[in-house]
PDB file of C-alpha atoms in Angstrom:
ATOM      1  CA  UNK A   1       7.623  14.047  11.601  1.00  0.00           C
ATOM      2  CA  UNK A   2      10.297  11.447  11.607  1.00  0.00           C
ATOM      3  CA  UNK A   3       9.367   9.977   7.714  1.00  0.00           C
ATOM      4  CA  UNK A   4      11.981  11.308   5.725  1.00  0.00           C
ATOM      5  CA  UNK A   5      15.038  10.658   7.778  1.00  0.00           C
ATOM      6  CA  UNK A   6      13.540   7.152   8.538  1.00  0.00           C
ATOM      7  CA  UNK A   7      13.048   6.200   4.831  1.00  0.00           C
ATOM      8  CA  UNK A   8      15.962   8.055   3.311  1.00  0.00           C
ATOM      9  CA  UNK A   9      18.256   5.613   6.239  1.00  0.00           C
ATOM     10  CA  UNK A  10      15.982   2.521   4.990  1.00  0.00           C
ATOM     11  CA  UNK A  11      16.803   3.255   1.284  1.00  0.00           C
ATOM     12  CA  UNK A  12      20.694   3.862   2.288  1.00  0.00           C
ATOM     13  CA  UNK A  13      20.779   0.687   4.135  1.00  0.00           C
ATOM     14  CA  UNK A  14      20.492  -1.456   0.450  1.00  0.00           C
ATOM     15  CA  UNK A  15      21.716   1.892  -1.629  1.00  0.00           C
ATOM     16  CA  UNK A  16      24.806   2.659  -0.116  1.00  0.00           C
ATOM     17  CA  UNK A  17      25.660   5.690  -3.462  1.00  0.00           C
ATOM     18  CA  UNK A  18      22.222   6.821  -2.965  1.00  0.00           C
ATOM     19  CA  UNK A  19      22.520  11.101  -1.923  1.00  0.00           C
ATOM     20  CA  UNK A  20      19.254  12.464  -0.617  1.00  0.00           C
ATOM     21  CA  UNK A  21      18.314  15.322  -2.980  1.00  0.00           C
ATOM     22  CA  UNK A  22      15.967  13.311  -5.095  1.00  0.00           C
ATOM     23  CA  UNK A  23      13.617  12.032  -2.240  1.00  0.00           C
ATOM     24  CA  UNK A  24      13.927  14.826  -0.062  1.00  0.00           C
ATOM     25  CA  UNK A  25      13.211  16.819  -3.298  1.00  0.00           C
ATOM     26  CA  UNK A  26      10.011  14.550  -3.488  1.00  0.00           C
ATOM     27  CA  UNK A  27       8.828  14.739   0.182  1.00  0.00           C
ATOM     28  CA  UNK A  28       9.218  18.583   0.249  1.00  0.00           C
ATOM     29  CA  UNK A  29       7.135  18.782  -3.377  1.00  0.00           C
ATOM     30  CA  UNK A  30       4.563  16.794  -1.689  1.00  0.00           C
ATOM     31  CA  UNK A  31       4.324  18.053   1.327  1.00  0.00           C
ATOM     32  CA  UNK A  32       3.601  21.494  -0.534  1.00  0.00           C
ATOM     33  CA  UNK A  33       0.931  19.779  -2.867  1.00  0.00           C
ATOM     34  CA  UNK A  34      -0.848  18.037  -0.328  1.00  0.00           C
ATOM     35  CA  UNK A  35      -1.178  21.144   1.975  1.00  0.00           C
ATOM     36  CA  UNK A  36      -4.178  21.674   3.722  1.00  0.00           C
ATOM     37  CA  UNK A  37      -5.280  18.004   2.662  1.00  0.00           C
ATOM     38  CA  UNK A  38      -5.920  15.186   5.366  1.00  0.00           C
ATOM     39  CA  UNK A  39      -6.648  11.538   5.757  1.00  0.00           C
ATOM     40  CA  UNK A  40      -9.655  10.497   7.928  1.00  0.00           C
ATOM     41  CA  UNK A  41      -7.440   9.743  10.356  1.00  0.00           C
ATOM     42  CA  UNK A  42      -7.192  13.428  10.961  1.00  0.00           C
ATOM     43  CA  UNK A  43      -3.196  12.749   9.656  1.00  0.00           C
ATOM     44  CA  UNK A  44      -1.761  15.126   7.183  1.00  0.00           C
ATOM     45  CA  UNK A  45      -2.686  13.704   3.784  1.00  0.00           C
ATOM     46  CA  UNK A  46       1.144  13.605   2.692  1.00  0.00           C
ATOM     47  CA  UNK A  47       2.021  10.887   5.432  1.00  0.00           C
ATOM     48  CA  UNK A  48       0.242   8.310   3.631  1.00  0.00           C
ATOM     49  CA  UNK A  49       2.284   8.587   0.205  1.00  0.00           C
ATOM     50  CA  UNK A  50       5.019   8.769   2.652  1.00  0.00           C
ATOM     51  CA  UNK A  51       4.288   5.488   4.248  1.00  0.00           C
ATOM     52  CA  UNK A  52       3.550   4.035   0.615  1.00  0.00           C
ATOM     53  CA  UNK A  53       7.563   4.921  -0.101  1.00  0.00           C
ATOM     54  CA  UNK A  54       8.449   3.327   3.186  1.00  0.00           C
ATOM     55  CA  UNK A  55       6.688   0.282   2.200  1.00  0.00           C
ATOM     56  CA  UNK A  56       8.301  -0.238  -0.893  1.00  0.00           C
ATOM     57  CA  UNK A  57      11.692   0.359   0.473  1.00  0.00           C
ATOM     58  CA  UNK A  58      11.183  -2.246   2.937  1.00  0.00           C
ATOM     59  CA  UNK A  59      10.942  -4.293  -0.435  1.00  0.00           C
ATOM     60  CA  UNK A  60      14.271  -2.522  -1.430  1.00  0.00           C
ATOM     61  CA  UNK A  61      13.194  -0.811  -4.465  1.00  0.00           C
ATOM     62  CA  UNK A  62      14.896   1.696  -6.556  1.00  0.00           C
ATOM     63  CA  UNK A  63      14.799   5.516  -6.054  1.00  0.00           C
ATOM     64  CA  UNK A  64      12.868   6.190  -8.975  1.00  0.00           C
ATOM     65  CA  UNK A  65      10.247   3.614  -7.438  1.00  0.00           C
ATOM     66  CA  UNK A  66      10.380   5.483  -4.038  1.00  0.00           C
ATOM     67  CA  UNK A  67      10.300   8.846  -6.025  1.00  0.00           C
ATOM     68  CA  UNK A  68       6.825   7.702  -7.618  1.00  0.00           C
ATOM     69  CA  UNK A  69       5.093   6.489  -4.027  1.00  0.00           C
ATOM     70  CA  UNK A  70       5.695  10.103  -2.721  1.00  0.00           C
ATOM     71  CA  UNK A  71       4.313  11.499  -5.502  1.00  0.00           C
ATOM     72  CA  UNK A  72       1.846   9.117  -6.480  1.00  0.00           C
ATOM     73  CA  UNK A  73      -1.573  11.340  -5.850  1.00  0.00           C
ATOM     74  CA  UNK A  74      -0.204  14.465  -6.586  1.00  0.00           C
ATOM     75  CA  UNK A  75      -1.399  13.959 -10.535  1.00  0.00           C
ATOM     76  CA  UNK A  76      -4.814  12.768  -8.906  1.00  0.00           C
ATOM     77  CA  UNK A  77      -5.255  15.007  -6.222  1.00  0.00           C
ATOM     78  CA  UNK A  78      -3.269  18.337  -6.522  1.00  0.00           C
ATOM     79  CA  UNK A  79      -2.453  21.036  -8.954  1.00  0.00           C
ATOM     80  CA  UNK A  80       0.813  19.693 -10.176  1.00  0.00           C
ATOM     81  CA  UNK A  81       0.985  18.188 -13.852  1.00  0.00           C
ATOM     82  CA  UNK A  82       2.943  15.512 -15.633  1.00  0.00           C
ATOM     83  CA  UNK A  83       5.141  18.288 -17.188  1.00  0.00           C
ATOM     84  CA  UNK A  84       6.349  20.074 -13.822  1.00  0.00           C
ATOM     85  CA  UNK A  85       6.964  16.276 -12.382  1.00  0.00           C
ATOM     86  CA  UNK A  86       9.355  15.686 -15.573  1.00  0.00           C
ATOM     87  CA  UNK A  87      10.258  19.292 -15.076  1.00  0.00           C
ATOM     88  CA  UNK A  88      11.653  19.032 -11.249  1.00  0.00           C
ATOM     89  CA  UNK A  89      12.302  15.098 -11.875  1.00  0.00           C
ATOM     90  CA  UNK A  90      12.808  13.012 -14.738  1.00  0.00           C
ATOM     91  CA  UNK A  91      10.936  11.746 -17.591  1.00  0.00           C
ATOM     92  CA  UNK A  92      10.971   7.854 -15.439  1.00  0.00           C
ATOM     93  CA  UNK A  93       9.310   9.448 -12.470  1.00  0.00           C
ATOM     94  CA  UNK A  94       6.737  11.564 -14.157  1.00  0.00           C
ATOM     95  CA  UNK A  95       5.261   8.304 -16.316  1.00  0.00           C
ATOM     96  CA  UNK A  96       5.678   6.199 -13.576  1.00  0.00           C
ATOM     97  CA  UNK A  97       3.287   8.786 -11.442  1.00  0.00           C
ATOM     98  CA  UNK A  98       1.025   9.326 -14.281  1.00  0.00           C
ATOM     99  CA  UNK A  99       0.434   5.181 -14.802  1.00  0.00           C
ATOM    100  CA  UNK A 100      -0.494   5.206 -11.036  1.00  0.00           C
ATOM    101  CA  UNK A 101      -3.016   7.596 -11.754  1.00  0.00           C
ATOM    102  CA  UNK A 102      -4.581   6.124 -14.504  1.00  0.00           C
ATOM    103  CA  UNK A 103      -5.154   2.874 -12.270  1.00  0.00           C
ATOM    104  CA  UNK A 104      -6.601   5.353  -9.576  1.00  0.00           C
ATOM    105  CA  UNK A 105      -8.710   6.502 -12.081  1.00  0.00           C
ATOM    106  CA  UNK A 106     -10.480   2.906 -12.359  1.00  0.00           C
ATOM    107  CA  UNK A 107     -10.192   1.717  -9.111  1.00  0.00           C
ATOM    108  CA  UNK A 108     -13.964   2.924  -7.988  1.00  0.00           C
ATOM    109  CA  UNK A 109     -15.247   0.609 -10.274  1.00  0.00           C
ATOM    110  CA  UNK A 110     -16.473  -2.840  -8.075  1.00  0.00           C
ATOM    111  CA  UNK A 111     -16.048  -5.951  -9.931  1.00  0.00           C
ATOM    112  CA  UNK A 112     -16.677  -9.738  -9.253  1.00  0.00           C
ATOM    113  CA  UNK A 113     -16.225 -13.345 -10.447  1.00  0.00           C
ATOM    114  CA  UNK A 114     -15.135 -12.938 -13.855  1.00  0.00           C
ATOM    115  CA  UNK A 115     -15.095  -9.278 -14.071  1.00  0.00           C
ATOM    116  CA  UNK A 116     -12.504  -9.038 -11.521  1.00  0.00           C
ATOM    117  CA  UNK A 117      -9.786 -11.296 -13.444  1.00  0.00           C
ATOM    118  CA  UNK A 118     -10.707  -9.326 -16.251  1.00  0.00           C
ATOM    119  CA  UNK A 119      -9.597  -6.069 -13.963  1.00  0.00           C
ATOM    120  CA  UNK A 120      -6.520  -7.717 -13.285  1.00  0.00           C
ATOM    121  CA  UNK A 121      -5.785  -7.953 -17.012  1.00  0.00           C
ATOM    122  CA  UNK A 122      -6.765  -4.768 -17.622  1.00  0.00           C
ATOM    123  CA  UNK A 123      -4.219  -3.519 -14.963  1.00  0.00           C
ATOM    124  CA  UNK A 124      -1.421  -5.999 -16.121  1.00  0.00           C
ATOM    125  CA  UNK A 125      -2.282  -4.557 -20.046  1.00  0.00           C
ATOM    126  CA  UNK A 126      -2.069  -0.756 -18.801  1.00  0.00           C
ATOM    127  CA  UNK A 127       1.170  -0.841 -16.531  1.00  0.00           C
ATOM    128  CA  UNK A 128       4.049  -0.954 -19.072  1.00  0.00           C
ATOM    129  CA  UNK A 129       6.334  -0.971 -16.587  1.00  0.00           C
ATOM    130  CA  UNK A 130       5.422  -3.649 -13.530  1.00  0.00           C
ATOM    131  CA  UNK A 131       6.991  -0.813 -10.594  1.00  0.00           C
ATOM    132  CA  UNK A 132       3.915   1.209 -11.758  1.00  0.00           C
ATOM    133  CA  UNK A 133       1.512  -2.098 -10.280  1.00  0.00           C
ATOM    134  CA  UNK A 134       3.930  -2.197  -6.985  1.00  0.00           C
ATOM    135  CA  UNK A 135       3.193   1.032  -6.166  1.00  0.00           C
ATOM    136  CA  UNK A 136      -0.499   0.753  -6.200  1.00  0.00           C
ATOM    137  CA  UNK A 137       0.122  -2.505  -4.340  1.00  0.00           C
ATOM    138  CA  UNK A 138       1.997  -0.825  -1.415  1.00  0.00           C
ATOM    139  CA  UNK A 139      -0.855   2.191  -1.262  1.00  0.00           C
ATOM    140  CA  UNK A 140      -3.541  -0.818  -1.373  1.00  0.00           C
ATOM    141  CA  UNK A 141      -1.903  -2.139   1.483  1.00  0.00           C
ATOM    142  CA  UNK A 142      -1.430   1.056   3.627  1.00  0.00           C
ATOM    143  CA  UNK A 143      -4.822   1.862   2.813  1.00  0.00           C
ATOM    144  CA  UNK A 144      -5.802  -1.418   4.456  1.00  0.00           C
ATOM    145  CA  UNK A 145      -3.643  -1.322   7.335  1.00  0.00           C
ATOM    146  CA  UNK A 146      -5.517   2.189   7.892  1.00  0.00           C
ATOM    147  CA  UNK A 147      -9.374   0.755   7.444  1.00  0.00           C
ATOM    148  CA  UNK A 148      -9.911   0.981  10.780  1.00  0.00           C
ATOM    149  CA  UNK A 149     -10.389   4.504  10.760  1.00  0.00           C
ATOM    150  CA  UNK A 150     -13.676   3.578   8.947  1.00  0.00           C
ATOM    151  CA  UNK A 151     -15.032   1.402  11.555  1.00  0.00           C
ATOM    152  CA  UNK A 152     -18.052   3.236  11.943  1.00  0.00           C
ATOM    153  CA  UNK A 153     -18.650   2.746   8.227  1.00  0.00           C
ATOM    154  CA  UNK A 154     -18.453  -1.472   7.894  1.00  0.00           C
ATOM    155  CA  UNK A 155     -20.196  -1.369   4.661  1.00  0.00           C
ATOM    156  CA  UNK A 156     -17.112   0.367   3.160  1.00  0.00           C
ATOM    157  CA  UNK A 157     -15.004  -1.240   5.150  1.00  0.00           C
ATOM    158  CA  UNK A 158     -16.477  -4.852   3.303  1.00  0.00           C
ATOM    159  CA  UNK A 159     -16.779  -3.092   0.158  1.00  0.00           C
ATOM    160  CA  UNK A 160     -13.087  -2.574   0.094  1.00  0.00           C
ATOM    161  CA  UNK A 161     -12.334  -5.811   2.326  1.00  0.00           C
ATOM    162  CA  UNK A 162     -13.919  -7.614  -0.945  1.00  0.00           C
ATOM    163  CA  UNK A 163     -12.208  -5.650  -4.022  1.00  0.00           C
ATOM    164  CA  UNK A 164      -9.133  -6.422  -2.044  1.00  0.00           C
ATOM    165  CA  UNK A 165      -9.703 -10.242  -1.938  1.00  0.00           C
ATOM    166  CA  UNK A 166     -11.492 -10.236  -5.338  1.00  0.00           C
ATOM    167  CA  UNK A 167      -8.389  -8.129  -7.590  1.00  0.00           C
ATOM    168  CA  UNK A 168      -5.645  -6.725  -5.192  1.00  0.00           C
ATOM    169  CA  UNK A 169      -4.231 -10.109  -3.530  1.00  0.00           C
ATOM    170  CA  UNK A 170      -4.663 -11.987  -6.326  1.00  0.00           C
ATOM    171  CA  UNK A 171      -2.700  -9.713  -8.738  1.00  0.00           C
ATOM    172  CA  UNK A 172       0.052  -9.789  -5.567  1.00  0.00           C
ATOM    173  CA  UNK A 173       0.128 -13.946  -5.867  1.00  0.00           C
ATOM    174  CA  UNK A 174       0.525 -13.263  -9.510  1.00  0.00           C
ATOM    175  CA  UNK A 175       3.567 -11.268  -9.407  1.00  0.00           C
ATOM    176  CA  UNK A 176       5.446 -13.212  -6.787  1.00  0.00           C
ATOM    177  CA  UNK A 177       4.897 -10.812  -3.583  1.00  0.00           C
ATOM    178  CA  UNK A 178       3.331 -13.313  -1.815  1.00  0.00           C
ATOM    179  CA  UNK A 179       3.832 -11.333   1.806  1.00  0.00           C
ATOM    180  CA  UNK A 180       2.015  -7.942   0.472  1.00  0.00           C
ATOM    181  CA  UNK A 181      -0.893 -10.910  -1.034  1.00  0.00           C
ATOM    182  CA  UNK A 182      -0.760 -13.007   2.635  1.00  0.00           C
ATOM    183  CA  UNK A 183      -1.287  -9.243   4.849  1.00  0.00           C
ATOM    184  CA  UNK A 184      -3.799  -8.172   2.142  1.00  0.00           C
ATOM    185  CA  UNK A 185      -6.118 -11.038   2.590  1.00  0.00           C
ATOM    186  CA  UNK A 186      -5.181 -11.054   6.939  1.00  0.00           C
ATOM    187  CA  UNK A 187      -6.666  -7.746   6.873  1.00  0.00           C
ATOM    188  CA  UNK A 188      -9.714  -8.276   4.311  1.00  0.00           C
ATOM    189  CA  UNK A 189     -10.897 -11.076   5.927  1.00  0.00           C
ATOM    190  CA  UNK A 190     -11.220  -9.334   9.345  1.00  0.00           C
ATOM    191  CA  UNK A 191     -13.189  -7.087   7.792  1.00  0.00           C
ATOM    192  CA  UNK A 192     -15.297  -9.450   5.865  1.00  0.00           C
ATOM    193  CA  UNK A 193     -15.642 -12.206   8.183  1.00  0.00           C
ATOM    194  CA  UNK A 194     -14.995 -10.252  12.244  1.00  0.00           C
ATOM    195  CA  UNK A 195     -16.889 -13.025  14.213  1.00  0.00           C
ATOM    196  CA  UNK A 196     -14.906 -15.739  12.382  1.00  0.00           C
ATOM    197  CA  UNK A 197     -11.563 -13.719  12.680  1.00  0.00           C
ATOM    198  CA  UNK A 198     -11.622 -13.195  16.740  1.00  0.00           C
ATOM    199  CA  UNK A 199     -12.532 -17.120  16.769  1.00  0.00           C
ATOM    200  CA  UNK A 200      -9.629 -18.034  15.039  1.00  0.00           C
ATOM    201  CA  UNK A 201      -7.394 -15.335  16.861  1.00  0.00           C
ATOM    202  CA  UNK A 202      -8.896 -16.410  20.068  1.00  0.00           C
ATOM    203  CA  UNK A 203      -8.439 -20.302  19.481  1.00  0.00           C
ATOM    204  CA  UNK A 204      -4.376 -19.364  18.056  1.00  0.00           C
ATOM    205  CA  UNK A 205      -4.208 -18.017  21.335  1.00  0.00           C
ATOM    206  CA  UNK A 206      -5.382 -20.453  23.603  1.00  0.00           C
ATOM    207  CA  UNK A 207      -3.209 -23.391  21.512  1.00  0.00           C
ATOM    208  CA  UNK A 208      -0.556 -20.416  22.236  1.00  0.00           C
ATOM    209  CA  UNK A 209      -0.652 -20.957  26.016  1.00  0.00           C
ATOM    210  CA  UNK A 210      -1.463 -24.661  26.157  1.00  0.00           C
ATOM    211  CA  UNK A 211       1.155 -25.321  23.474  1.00  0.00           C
ATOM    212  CA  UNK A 212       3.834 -23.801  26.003  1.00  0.00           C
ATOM    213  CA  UNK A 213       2.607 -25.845  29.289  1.00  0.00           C
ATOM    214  CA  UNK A 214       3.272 -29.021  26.917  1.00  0.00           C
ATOM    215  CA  UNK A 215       6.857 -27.532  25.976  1.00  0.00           C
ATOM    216  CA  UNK A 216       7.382 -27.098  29.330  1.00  0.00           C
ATOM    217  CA  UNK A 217       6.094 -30.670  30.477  1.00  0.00           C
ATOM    218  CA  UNK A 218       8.145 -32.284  27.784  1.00  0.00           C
ATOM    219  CA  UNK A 219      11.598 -29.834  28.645  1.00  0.00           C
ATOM    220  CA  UNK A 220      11.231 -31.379  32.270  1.00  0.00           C
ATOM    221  CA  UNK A 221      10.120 -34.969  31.609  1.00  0.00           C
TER     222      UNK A 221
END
């Protein structure tokens, strides 16, 4: 697996003093936790917190930040405990880890209309420290871009589609990352709403082609 040199070059590229022992510290801890786990995807389980790191460094966030996506289920998940993640890390990491985890911990409850701007609150009121509510944004989002491998399941797939739309965008638009919101909602809806979503993809397209032929017309009249 190519993960670690790829994010440990994307974190250099914005962190030029960065050295690698931390994340690569991180990855390998992981990777050890996780063992034997797997996504449904049939993927080791550890590439996902990997990808949640990758995400977030695309947003150019701080090691301690990257630090928490690799270990963000490993308080949920594994064996390891807040005191060997301070141990082998810091203090930072450890409470940023254990905040994810207590949102984990209430994300299987559904909510709607009201109750779901109450969640948001709620989440707002229990992350201290806002990289805490980035990090469950980024593994909201990979978990999204990875729905597919549910297809066969579409009333989880909705289920999820709708507690995205209904708390995880919204909470995004809140906080100012308005790209993470706009690629939440792309992929809810064509869960939600696949007959209207190929319609629209299918009409883009066509506008697309036609669009170009008119270019063209124009370029040579």
């Amino acid at each position: 697996m190519k993960l670690l040199p790829a994010l440990l070059k994307k974190v250099k590229s914005y962190t030029p003093d960065m050295t690698p022992d931390m994340i690569t510290a991180a990855y390998e801890y992981a990777k050890e936790k996780h063992d034997g786990q797997t996504r449904v995807s049939g993927e080791p389980y550890y590439t996902h917190p990997m990808e949640v790191a990758d995400i977030l460094a695309d947003m150019k966030m701080d090691e301690p930040t990257i630090v928490t996506a690799i270990l963000h289920d490993t308080l949920e998940d594994t064996s390891a405990t807040y005191e060997e993640l301070e141990e082998k890390f810091s203090k930072e990491v450890a409470d940023l880890v254990n905040g994810v985890s207590k949102l984990t911990k209430i994300e299987s409850q559904t909510f709607e209309g009201k109750q779901a701007e109450n969640f948001r609150k709620l989440l707002v009121a229990m992350s201290e420290d806002i990289r805490v509510l980035l990090v469950k944004l980024a593994d909201r989002l990979h978990n999204m871009r990875t729905l597919h491998h549910f297809k066969d399941r579409p009333d989880k797939c909705k289920r999820i589609s709708k507690e995205t739309t209904d708390i995880y965008a919204p909470l995004a638009e809140r906080i100012g990352i308005h790209q993470i919101k706009e690629e939440l909602d792309d992929l809810a809806f064509s869960y939600m709403y696949p007959e209207a979503q190929a319609s629209i993809t299918n009409r883009l397209s066509f506008l697309r082609k036609e669009g170009t032929k008119i270019i063209k017309k124009i370029i040579k009249t």
